[in-house]
């Protein structure tokens, strides 16, 4: 389902291609081939800013602290400089910056999907106050509108500010006038109206939250990928499977007794965030067992040195899980873009990744079909590709979660099934 709410005058291209296919290289080459254009490049990490600065022939600037990076960013836009900056800085987008960007003619490039939806933290009592006192209301699209025209200064000032550029949304419960207990922060939709030409470089777009966000707001886009000559072509599933077959043999998934801890029993979701919290409170033995399994995997299965190992767990539980032979190899489970761990040979992915239930409820309200399994698979693959597999070298990986292991095995097998069917 793709809406066209923001009009076809905009050229929005999703470059959906497997990690290592050359998306960043294509972006840098495109910049170099168009020296008369102005570019705003948004990347996950500061280290990637350096790559763009080193790889491009034009003068491209990463905002520095002029009192604040945001102040410098504004100056760069005002003076129509080429800019490369991080996802985290662009999250500070405000009404003044939107108006400024609209007056310029930048080409937008985004490396990896932005975090475009998040739960806005507000208490039940405060939510009741802002609606009962009619400080805010919902428009027909679900955006929160600030109703008080006076120069309000008070505890809800942040809500007023976010309402000014349509960055908060809510919705009524089904068959009810009662508001659901969720207010959702939206990355400002008008940001994507500021650029006639834009590119988002990612993999498994269909499983991204940003895809659902685009569909909710009627943002039109077209899907592309790169051919073997690194030319942009319309997305081709057969070519995607062909590229996949070139890398899947590098992945050696552990299948053995250490996986028992992640077997699903009934309605449980072993190794999910709720599972970790439950075990922390009432059954620390299970966390100790997971730690022992992980130590044994690195010592007896991959037989790798500590500097070759990387692992992940939900960050607040690292103290329970980190162990001998891998304690310094922690890589966050949402890691994207970084090359810092490209020499890691053996991996332990110790989480069962799920989308935030609040975001899931929000997306479901719009009757969108969201592929949560693909979202989880995407997170796993992005994490795996921080290791040496990105350089075409084999990896050993321990994935105790039965669900996550099955998702990866299916991703591997599907490209071969398609080949045989053809």
Short mmCIF file of C-alpha atoms in Angstrom, two decimals:
data_model
loop_
_atom_site.label_atom_id
_atom_site.label_comp_id
_atom_site.label_asym_id
_atom_site.label_seq_id
_atom_site.Cartn_x
_atom_site.Cartn_y
_atom_site.Cartn_z
CA UNK A 1 0.00 0.00 0.00
CA UNK A 2 1.61 3.24 -1.16
CA UNK A 3 -0.27 6.51 -0.92
CA UNK A 4 0.57 9.63 -2.90
CA UNK A 5 -0.43 12.23 -0.35
CA UNK A 6 2.63 14.43 -0.77
CA UNK A 7 2.36 14.52 -4.54
CA UNK A 8 4.36 13.18 -7.45
CA UNK A 9 6.50 16.30 -7.91
CA UNK A 10 8.79 14.77 -5.30
CA UNK A 11 11.40 12.24 -6.39
CA UNK A 12 11.77 9.95 -3.38
CA UNK A 13 13.85 6.87 -3.98
CA UNK A 14 14.27 4.01 -1.52
CA UNK A 15 17.50 2.21 -2.40
CA UNK A 16 16.75 -1.19 -0.84
CA UNK A 17 19.81 -3.40 -1.22
CA UNK A 18 21.78 -5.85 0.86
CA UNK A 19 24.58 -4.62 3.10
CA UNK A 20 27.89 -4.37 1.27
CA UNK A 21 26.29 -3.79 -2.14
CA UNK A 22 27.85 -0.35 -2.46
CA UNK A 23 25.02 2.00 -1.47
CA UNK A 24 27.29 4.47 0.35
CA UNK A 25 29.79 4.36 -2.51
CA UNK A 26 26.98 5.13 -4.97
CA UNK A 27 25.89 8.09 -2.83
CA UNK A 28 29.43 9.49 -2.69
CA UNK A 29 29.87 9.03 -6.45
CA UNK A 30 26.54 10.74 -7.11
CA UNK A 31 27.66 13.73 -5.05
CA UNK A 32 30.95 13.87 -6.95
CA UNK A 33 29.13 13.66 -10.30
CA UNK A 34 26.88 16.60 -9.37
CA UNK A 35 29.19 19.27 -7.94
CA UNK A 36 26.69 22.04 -8.73
CA UNK A 37 23.99 20.56 -6.49
CA UNK A 38 23.65 21.08 -2.73
CA UNK A 39 23.51 17.97 -0.53
CA UNK A 40 22.23 17.23 2.96
CA UNK A 41 23.50 13.78 3.98
CA UNK A 42 22.24 12.11 7.16
CA UNK A 43 24.19 9.11 8.48
CA UNK A 44 23.93 6.98 11.65
CA UNK A 45 27.32 7.80 13.16
CA UNK A 46 30.01 10.47 13.32
CA UNK A 47 32.50 8.00 11.81
CA UNK A 48 30.34 7.84 8.69
CA UNK A 49 30.45 11.65 8.50
CA UNK A 50 34.21 11.30 8.10
CA UNK A 51 33.75 8.80 5.29
CA UNK A 52 31.59 11.24 3.35
CA UNK A 53 33.99 14.10 3.97
CA UNK A 54 36.98 11.99 2.88
CA UNK A 55 35.24 10.45 -0.14
CA UNK A 56 33.64 13.50 -1.74
CA UNK A 57 35.40 16.04 -3.95
CA UNK A 58 33.18 18.89 -2.82
CA UNK A 59 33.45 20.83 0.43
CA UNK A 60 31.03 19.07 2.77
CA UNK A 61 30.78 20.10 6.42
CA UNK A 62 29.85 18.26 9.63
CA UNK A 63 28.25 20.72 12.10
CA UNK A 64 30.48 21.55 15.06
CA UNK A 65 29.68 23.06 18.44
CA UNK A 66 29.06 26.76 17.89
CA UNK A 67 27.47 27.03 21.28
CA UNK A 68 25.54 24.05 19.92
CA UNK A 69 25.76 21.86 16.83
CA UNK A 70 22.21 22.86 15.96
CA UNK A 71 23.24 26.54 15.80
CA UNK A 72 26.06 25.68 13.40
CA UNK A 73 23.72 23.46 11.36
CA UNK A 74 21.35 26.37 10.93
CA UNK A 75 24.21 28.64 9.79
CA UNK A 76 25.31 26.01 7.24
CA UNK A 77 21.78 25.77 5.80
CA UNK A 78 21.40 29.55 5.70
CA UNK A 79 24.66 29.78 3.76
CA UNK A 80 23.74 26.84 1.48
CA UNK A 81 26.72 24.68 2.40
CA UNK A 82 26.90 20.95 1.69
CA UNK A 83 26.24 19.16 4.98
CA UNK A 84 26.77 15.69 6.43
CA UNK A 85 25.36 15.07 9.89
CA UNK A 86 23.98 12.34 12.12
CA UNK A 87 20.52 10.89 12.71
CA UNK A 88 20.63 12.17 16.28
CA UNK A 89 21.15 15.81 15.28
CA UNK A 90 18.37 15.76 12.69
CA UNK A 91 15.97 14.52 15.39
CA UNK A 92 16.07 18.07 16.79
CA UNK A 93 14.14 19.34 13.76
CA UNK A 94 11.90 22.32 14.54
CA UNK A 95 9.52 24.67 12.73
CA UNK A 96 12.14 27.33 12.01
CA UNK A 97 14.47 24.81 10.41
CA UNK A 98 11.66 23.32 8.31
CA UNK A 99 10.82 26.76 6.94
CA UNK A 100 14.49 27.42 6.23
CA UNK A 101 15.04 24.08 4.44
CA UNK A 102 11.96 24.67 2.27
CA UNK A 103 13.54 27.87 0.97
CA UNK A 104 16.68 26.03 -0.17
CA UNK A 105 17.22 23.41 -2.86
CA UNK A 106 18.99 20.52 -1.16
CA UNK A 107 19.20 16.91 -2.34
CA UNK A 108 18.52 14.72 0.71
CA UNK A 109 20.43 11.50 1.34
CA UNK A 110 19.65 9.33 4.37
CA UNK A 111 21.84 6.34 5.17
CA UNK A 112 19.65 3.81 7.05
CA UNK A 113 16.09 4.53 8.14
CA UNK A 114 15.47 7.30 10.64
CA UNK A 115 13.77 6.74 13.99
CA UNK A 116 10.52 8.39 12.94
CA UNK A 117 8.08 7.14 15.62
CA UNK A 118 8.40 7.01 19.38
CA UNK A 119 6.07 7.06 22.38
CA UNK A 120 5.76 10.55 23.84
CA UNK A 121 6.23 10.28 27.60
CA UNK A 122 3.22 11.77 29.40
CA UNK A 123 1.39 10.64 32.53
CA UNK A 124 -2.23 9.55 32.48
CA UNK A 125 -3.15 12.52 34.70
CA UNK A 126 -1.39 15.05 32.44
CA UNK A 127 -3.06 13.56 29.37
CA UNK A 128 -6.42 14.00 31.09
CA UNK A 129 -5.63 17.65 31.92
CA UNK A 130 -4.57 18.73 28.42
CA UNK A 131 -7.71 17.28 26.84
CA UNK A 132 -10.28 18.15 29.52
CA UNK A 133 -9.02 21.75 29.68
CA UNK A 134 -9.08 21.76 25.87
CA UNK A 135 -5.47 22.87 25.60
CA UNK A 136 -5.21 20.38 22.74
CA UNK A 137 -7.54 18.54 20.39
CA UNK A 138 -7.19 16.03 17.57
CA UNK A 139 -7.63 17.08 13.96
CA UNK A 140 -9.17 14.73 11.37
CA UNK A 141 -5.77 13.17 10.62
CA UNK A 142 -4.97 12.47 14.28
CA UNK A 143 -2.46 15.29 14.85
CA UNK A 144 -2.57 17.09 18.18
CA UNK A 145 -3.52 20.76 17.72
CA UNK A 146 -2.68 23.35 20.38
CA UNK A 147 -5.86 25.38 20.99
CA UNK A 148 -4.67 28.13 23.32
CA UNK A 149 -3.70 31.18 21.23
CA UNK A 150 -2.32 33.03 24.23
CA UNK A 151 1.39 33.17 24.87
CA UNK A 152 1.27 30.05 27.02
CA UNK A 153 4.23 29.45 29.31
CA UNK A 154 3.88 26.43 31.54
CA UNK A 155 4.54 22.76 32.11
CA UNK A 156 3.05 21.78 28.73
CA UNK A 157 5.30 24.11 26.74
CA UNK A 158 7.03 21.19 25.03
CA UNK A 159 3.68 19.83 23.85
CA UNK A 160 2.77 23.27 22.47
CA UNK A 161 6.09 23.43 20.61
CA UNK A 162 5.71 19.95 19.11
CA UNK A 163 2.12 20.70 18.08
CA UNK A 164 3.35 23.74 16.14
CA UNK A 165 4.91 21.52 13.47
CA UNK A 166 2.60 18.51 13.74
CA UNK A 167 4.93 16.22 15.60
CA UNK A 168 2.44 14.61 18.01
CA UNK A 169 -0.39 12.23 17.15
CA UNK A 170 -3.11 10.41 19.07
CA UNK A 171 -6.15 8.34 18.23
CA UNK A 172 -9.52 7.37 19.64
CA UNK A 173 -10.15 3.83 20.76
CA UNK A 174 -12.12 1.72 18.33
CA UNK A 175 -15.90 2.38 18.56
CA UNK A 176 -15.28 4.91 21.33
CA UNK A 177 -14.79 8.60 21.90
CA UNK A 178 -12.20 7.79 24.54
CA UNK A 179 -8.61 8.62 23.62
CA UNK A 180 -6.14 5.74 23.61
CA UNK A 181 -3.45 6.11 26.27
CA UNK A 182 -0.76 6.69 23.69
CA UNK A 183 0.55 9.93 22.27
CA UNK A 184 3.02 9.21 19.52
CA UNK A 185 5.92 11.47 18.62
CA UNK A 186 6.30 11.69 14.84
CA UNK A 187 9.35 12.97 13.06
CA UNK A 188 7.92 16.10 11.34
CA UNK A 189 6.25 14.95 8.13
CA UNK A 190 6.87 18.32 6.48
CA UNK A 191 10.60 17.55 6.53
CA UNK A 192 10.08 15.30 3.52
CA UNK A 193 8.36 18.15 1.65
CA UNK A 194 11.54 20.22 1.84
CA UNK A 195 13.37 18.20 -0.84
CA UNK A 196 12.31 17.59 -4.42
CA UNK A 197 14.91 14.83 -4.66
CA UNK A 198 15.72 12.45 -1.85
CA UNK A 199 17.26 9.01 -1.28
CA UNK A 200 17.02 6.56 1.61
CA UNK A 201 19.60 3.75 1.62
CA UNK A 202 18.53 0.67 3.56
CA UNK A 203 17.82 -3.07 3.43
CA UNK A 204 14.47 -4.83 3.98
CA UNK A 205 12.51 -1.59 3.65
CA UNK A 206 9.25 -3.54 3.96
CA UNK A 207 10.14 -4.38 7.57
CA UNK A 208 11.04 -0.83 8.59
CA UNK A 209 9.01 1.45 10.82
CA UNK A 210 9.76 4.30 8.42
CA UNK A 211 7.89 2.43 5.67
CA UNK A 212 4.77 2.31 7.90
CA UNK A 213 5.27 5.99 8.76
CA UNK A 214 5.40 6.86 5.04
CA UNK A 215 2.21 4.88 4.44
CA UNK A 216 0.39 6.51 7.37
CA UNK A 217 1.23 9.97 6.05
CA UNK A 218 0.76 9.22 2.36
CA UNK A 219 4.37 9.84 1.40
CA UNK A 220 4.98 8.51 -2.10
CA UNK A 221 8.21 6.71 -2.97
CA UNK A 222 9.69 4.24 -5.45
CA UNK A 223 11.99 1.30 -4.68
CA UNK A 224 15.37 0.88 -6.34
CA UNK A 225 18.53 -1.15 -5.92
CA UNK A 226 22.00 -1.33 -7.49
CA UNK A 227 23.04 -3.64 -10.31
CA UNK A 228 26.51 -5.21 -10.38
CA UNK A 229 27.90 -2.11 -12.12
CA UNK A 230 26.52 -0.06 -9.19
CA UNK A 231 23.96 1.66 -11.35
CA UNK A 232 20.56 2.51 -9.89
CA UNK A 233 17.79 0.24 -11.22
CA UNK A 234 14.19 -0.51 -10.22
CA UNK A 235 14.11 -3.02 -7.39
CA UNK A 236 14.41 -6.57 -8.71
CA UNK A 237 13.61 -9.44 -6.33
CA UNK A 238 15.47 -12.03 -8.41
CA UNK A 239 18.64 -9.93 -8.33
CA UNK A 240 18.21 -9.43 -4.57
CA UNK A 241 18.05 -13.22 -4.09
CA UNK A 242 21.07 -13.67 -6.32
CA UNK A 243 23.07 -11.22 -4.21
CA UNK A 244 21.86 -12.98 -1.08
CA UNK A 245 23.12 -16.34 -2.33
CA UNK A 246 26.61 -14.89 -2.61
CA UNK A 247 26.81 -14.23 1.15
CA UNK A 248 24.65 -16.81 2.96
CA UNK A 249 27.32 -19.54 2.78
CA UNK A 250 29.51 -17.32 4.96
CA UNK A 251 27.08 -17.71 7.86
CA UNK A 252 27.63 -20.73 10.14
CA UNK A 253 24.70 -20.89 12.57
CA UNK A 254 25.28 -22.90 15.74
CA UNK A 255 22.79 -25.77 16.16
CA UNK A 256 23.25 -27.58 19.46
CA UNK A 257 22.37 -27.99 23.11
CA UNK A 258 23.14 -24.37 24.04
CA UNK A 259 19.99 -23.38 22.10
CA UNK A 260 17.63 -25.11 24.55
CA UNK A 261 17.39 -21.97 26.68
CA UNK A 262 15.69 -20.15 23.80
CA UNK A 263 13.04 -22.77 22.93
CA UNK A 264 9.52 -21.38 22.91
CA UNK A 265 7.14 -23.04 25.37
CA UNK A 266 3.49 -22.00 25.22
CA UNK A 267 3.09 -18.24 24.90
CA UNK A 268 6.51 -17.34 26.25
CA UNK A 269 9.02 -15.40 24.16
CA UNK A 270 12.44 -16.49 25.48
CA UNK A 271 15.17 -13.82 25.36
CA UNK A 272 12.70 -10.98 24.76
CA UNK A 273 13.06 -7.88 26.92
CA UNK A 274 10.15 -9.05 29.11
CA UNK A 275 11.82 -12.45 29.51
CA UNK A 276 15.04 -10.84 30.73
CA UNK A 277 13.19 -8.67 33.22
CA UNK A 278 11.20 -11.64 34.51
CA UNK A 279 14.35 -13.73 35.00
CA UNK A 280 16.16 -10.81 36.66
CA UNK A 281 13.39 -10.58 39.24
CA UNK A 282 12.63 -14.21 39.90
CA UNK A 283 15.04 -16.65 38.27
CA UNK A 284 18.62 -15.39 37.95
CA UNK A 285 19.77 -18.95 37.32
CA UNK A 286 18.50 -18.67 33.74
CA UNK A 287 20.67 -15.61 33.11
CA UNK A 288 23.64 -17.41 34.65
CA UNK A 289 22.93 -20.36 32.35
CA UNK A 290 22.84 -18.07 29.29
CA UNK A 291 26.17 -16.58 30.32
CA UNK A 292 27.68 -20.07 30.73
CA UNK A 293 26.31 -21.12 27.32
CA UNK A 294 27.85 -18.08 25.67
CA UNK A 295 31.23 -18.66 27.31
CA UNK A 296 31.12 -22.28 26.15
CA UNK A 297 30.17 -21.30 22.60
CA UNK A 298 33.19 -19.04 22.21
CA UNK A 299 35.54 -21.46 24.00
CA UNK A 300 34.47 -24.83 22.55
CA UNK A 301 32.57 -24.11 19.31
CA UNK A 302 34.05 -21.06 17.59
CA UNK A 303 37.34 -21.49 19.54
CA UNK A 304 38.16 -17.83 18.96
CA UNK A 305 40.23 -15.33 20.91
CA UNK A 306 38.44 -12.68 22.95
CA UNK A 307 39.36 -9.91 20.47
CA UNK A 308 37.56 -11.87 17.72
CA UNK A 309 34.26 -12.12 19.61
CA UNK A 310 31.21 -9.84 19.72
CA UNK A 311 27.89 -10.25 21.49
CA UNK A 312 24.71 -8.36 22.22
CA UNK A 313 22.05 -8.30 24.89
CA UNK A 314 19.58 -5.60 25.97
CA UNK A 315 21.96 -3.05 27.44
CA UNK A 316 20.55 -2.96 30.98
CA UNK A 317 21.26 -6.71 31.36
CA UNK A 318 24.92 -6.74 30.26
CA UNK A 319 26.15 -7.07 33.87
CA UNK A 320 24.35 -10.42 34.14
CA UNK A 321 25.50 -11.82 30.79
CA UNK A 322 29.01 -10.57 30.02
CA UNK A 323 31.55 -13.29 30.65
CA UNK A 324 35.04 -14.59 30.15
CA UNK A 325 36.34 -14.37 26.60
CA UNK A 326 33.86 -11.83 25.23
CA UNK A 327 33.08 -9.19 27.89
CA UNK A 328 34.75 -6.39 25.87
CA UNK A 329 32.95 -7.34 22.66
CA UNK A 330 29.54 -5.78 23.39
CA UNK A 331 27.84 -4.26 20.33
CA UNK A 332 24.34 -2.75 20.82
CA UNK A 333 21.58 -4.81 19.20
CA UNK A 334 20.42 -1.75 17.23
CA UNK A 335 23.91 -1.01 15.85
CA UNK A 336 23.90 0.24 12.25
CA UNK A 337 26.43 1.73 9.89
CA UNK A 338 29.58 1.33 11.96
CA UNK A 339 32.71 -0.43 10.63
CA UNK A 340 34.33 -0.50 14.06
CA UNK A 341 33.80 -4.25 14.53
CA UNK A 342 34.65 -5.43 11.01
CA UNK A 343 37.30 -7.90 12.26
CA UNK A 344 34.96 -9.89 14.56
CA UNK A 345 34.73 -13.57 13.60
CA UNK A 346 32.41 -15.13 16.20
CA UNK A 347 29.07 -13.65 17.26
CA UNK A 348 26.47 -14.24 19.98
CA UNK A 349 23.08 -12.61 19.38
CA UNK A 350 21.37 -13.08 22.74
CA UNK A 351 18.09 -11.23 22.18
CA UNK A 352 14.65 -11.92 20.75
CA UNK A 353 13.96 -8.60 19.05
CA UNK A 354 10.43 -7.17 18.97
CA UNK A 355 9.06 -3.83 17.90
CA UNK A 356 7.82 -1.50 20.66
CA UNK A 357 4.22 -2.56 21.53
CA UNK A 358 3.14 1.12 21.59
CA UNK A 359 4.41 1.66 18.04
CA UNK A 360 2.79 -1.60 16.94
CA UNK A 361 -0.57 -0.46 18.38
CA UNK A 362 -0.22 2.93 16.68
CA UNK A 363 0.57 1.38 13.27
CA UNK A 364 -2.22 -1.19 13.61
CA UNK A 365 -4.70 1.64 14.20
CA UNK A 366 -4.20 2.65 10.55
CA UNK A 367 -4.99 -0.85 9.28
CA UNK A 368 -1.50 -1.27 7.91
CA UNK A 369 0.06 -4.69 7.49
CA UNK A 370 3.32 -4.48 9.38
CA UNK A 371 5.74 -7.39 9.03
CA UNK A 372 7.16 -7.62 12.55
CA UNK A 373 9.22 -10.69 11.70
CA UNK A 374 10.93 -8.78 8.89
CA UNK A 375 11.56 -5.90 11.29
CA UNK A 376 13.25 -8.33 13.71
CA UNK A 377 15.22 -10.01 10.91
CA UNK A 378 16.41 -6.62 9.68
CA UNK A 379 17.73 -5.75 13.16
CA UNK A 380 19.58 -9.08 13.33
CA UNK A 381 21.12 -8.73 9.86
CA UNK A 382 22.21 -5.15 10.46
CA UNK A 383 23.91 -6.29 13.66
CA UNK A 384 25.59 -9.29 11.99
CA UNK A 385 26.96 -7.07 9.24
CA UNK A 386 29.03 -5.10 11.73
CA UNK A 387 31.36 -8.15 11.75
CA UNK A 388 33.83 -9.47 9.19
CA UNK A 389 31.04 -10.83 6.98
CA UNK A 390 30.84 -7.30 5.55
CA UNK A 391 34.29 -7.99 4.06
CA UNK A 392 33.28 -11.34 2.59
CA UNK A 393 34.72 -13.44 5.43
CA UNK A 394 32.87 -16.27 7.25
CA UNK A 395 31.36 -15.97 10.72
CA UNK A 396 30.16 -18.34 13.43
CA UNK A 397 27.02 -17.17 15.22
CA UNK A 398 25.16 -18.33 18.31
CA UNK A 399 21.45 -17.35 18.28
CA UNK A 400 19.72 -19.10 21.19
CA UNK A 401 16.31 -17.55 20.44
CA UNK A 402 14.37 -20.16 18.48
CA UNK A 403 12.36 -17.42 16.76
CA UNK A 404 15.35 -15.32 15.67
CA UNK A 405 17.28 -18.37 14.49
CA UNK A 406 14.32 -19.53 12.43
CA UNK A 407 13.97 -16.07 10.83
CA UNK A 408 17.62 -16.15 9.78
CA UNK A 409 17.41 -19.73 8.50
CA UNK A 410 14.31 -18.85 6.46
CA UNK A 411 16.07 -15.81 4.99
CA UNK A 412 18.92 -18.10 3.93
CA UNK A 413 16.71 -20.86 2.53
CA UNK A 414 14.23 -18.62 0.68
CA UNK A 415 16.78 -17.41 -1.87
CA UNK A 416 17.60 -21.02 -2.80
CA UNK A 417 13.94 -22.06 -3.00
CA UNK A 418 13.29 -19.20 -5.42
CA UNK A 419 16.28 -20.23 -7.50
CA UNK A 420 14.96 -23.82 -7.83
CA UNK A 421 11.44 -22.60 -8.64
CA UNK A 422 12.77 -20.42 -11.45
#
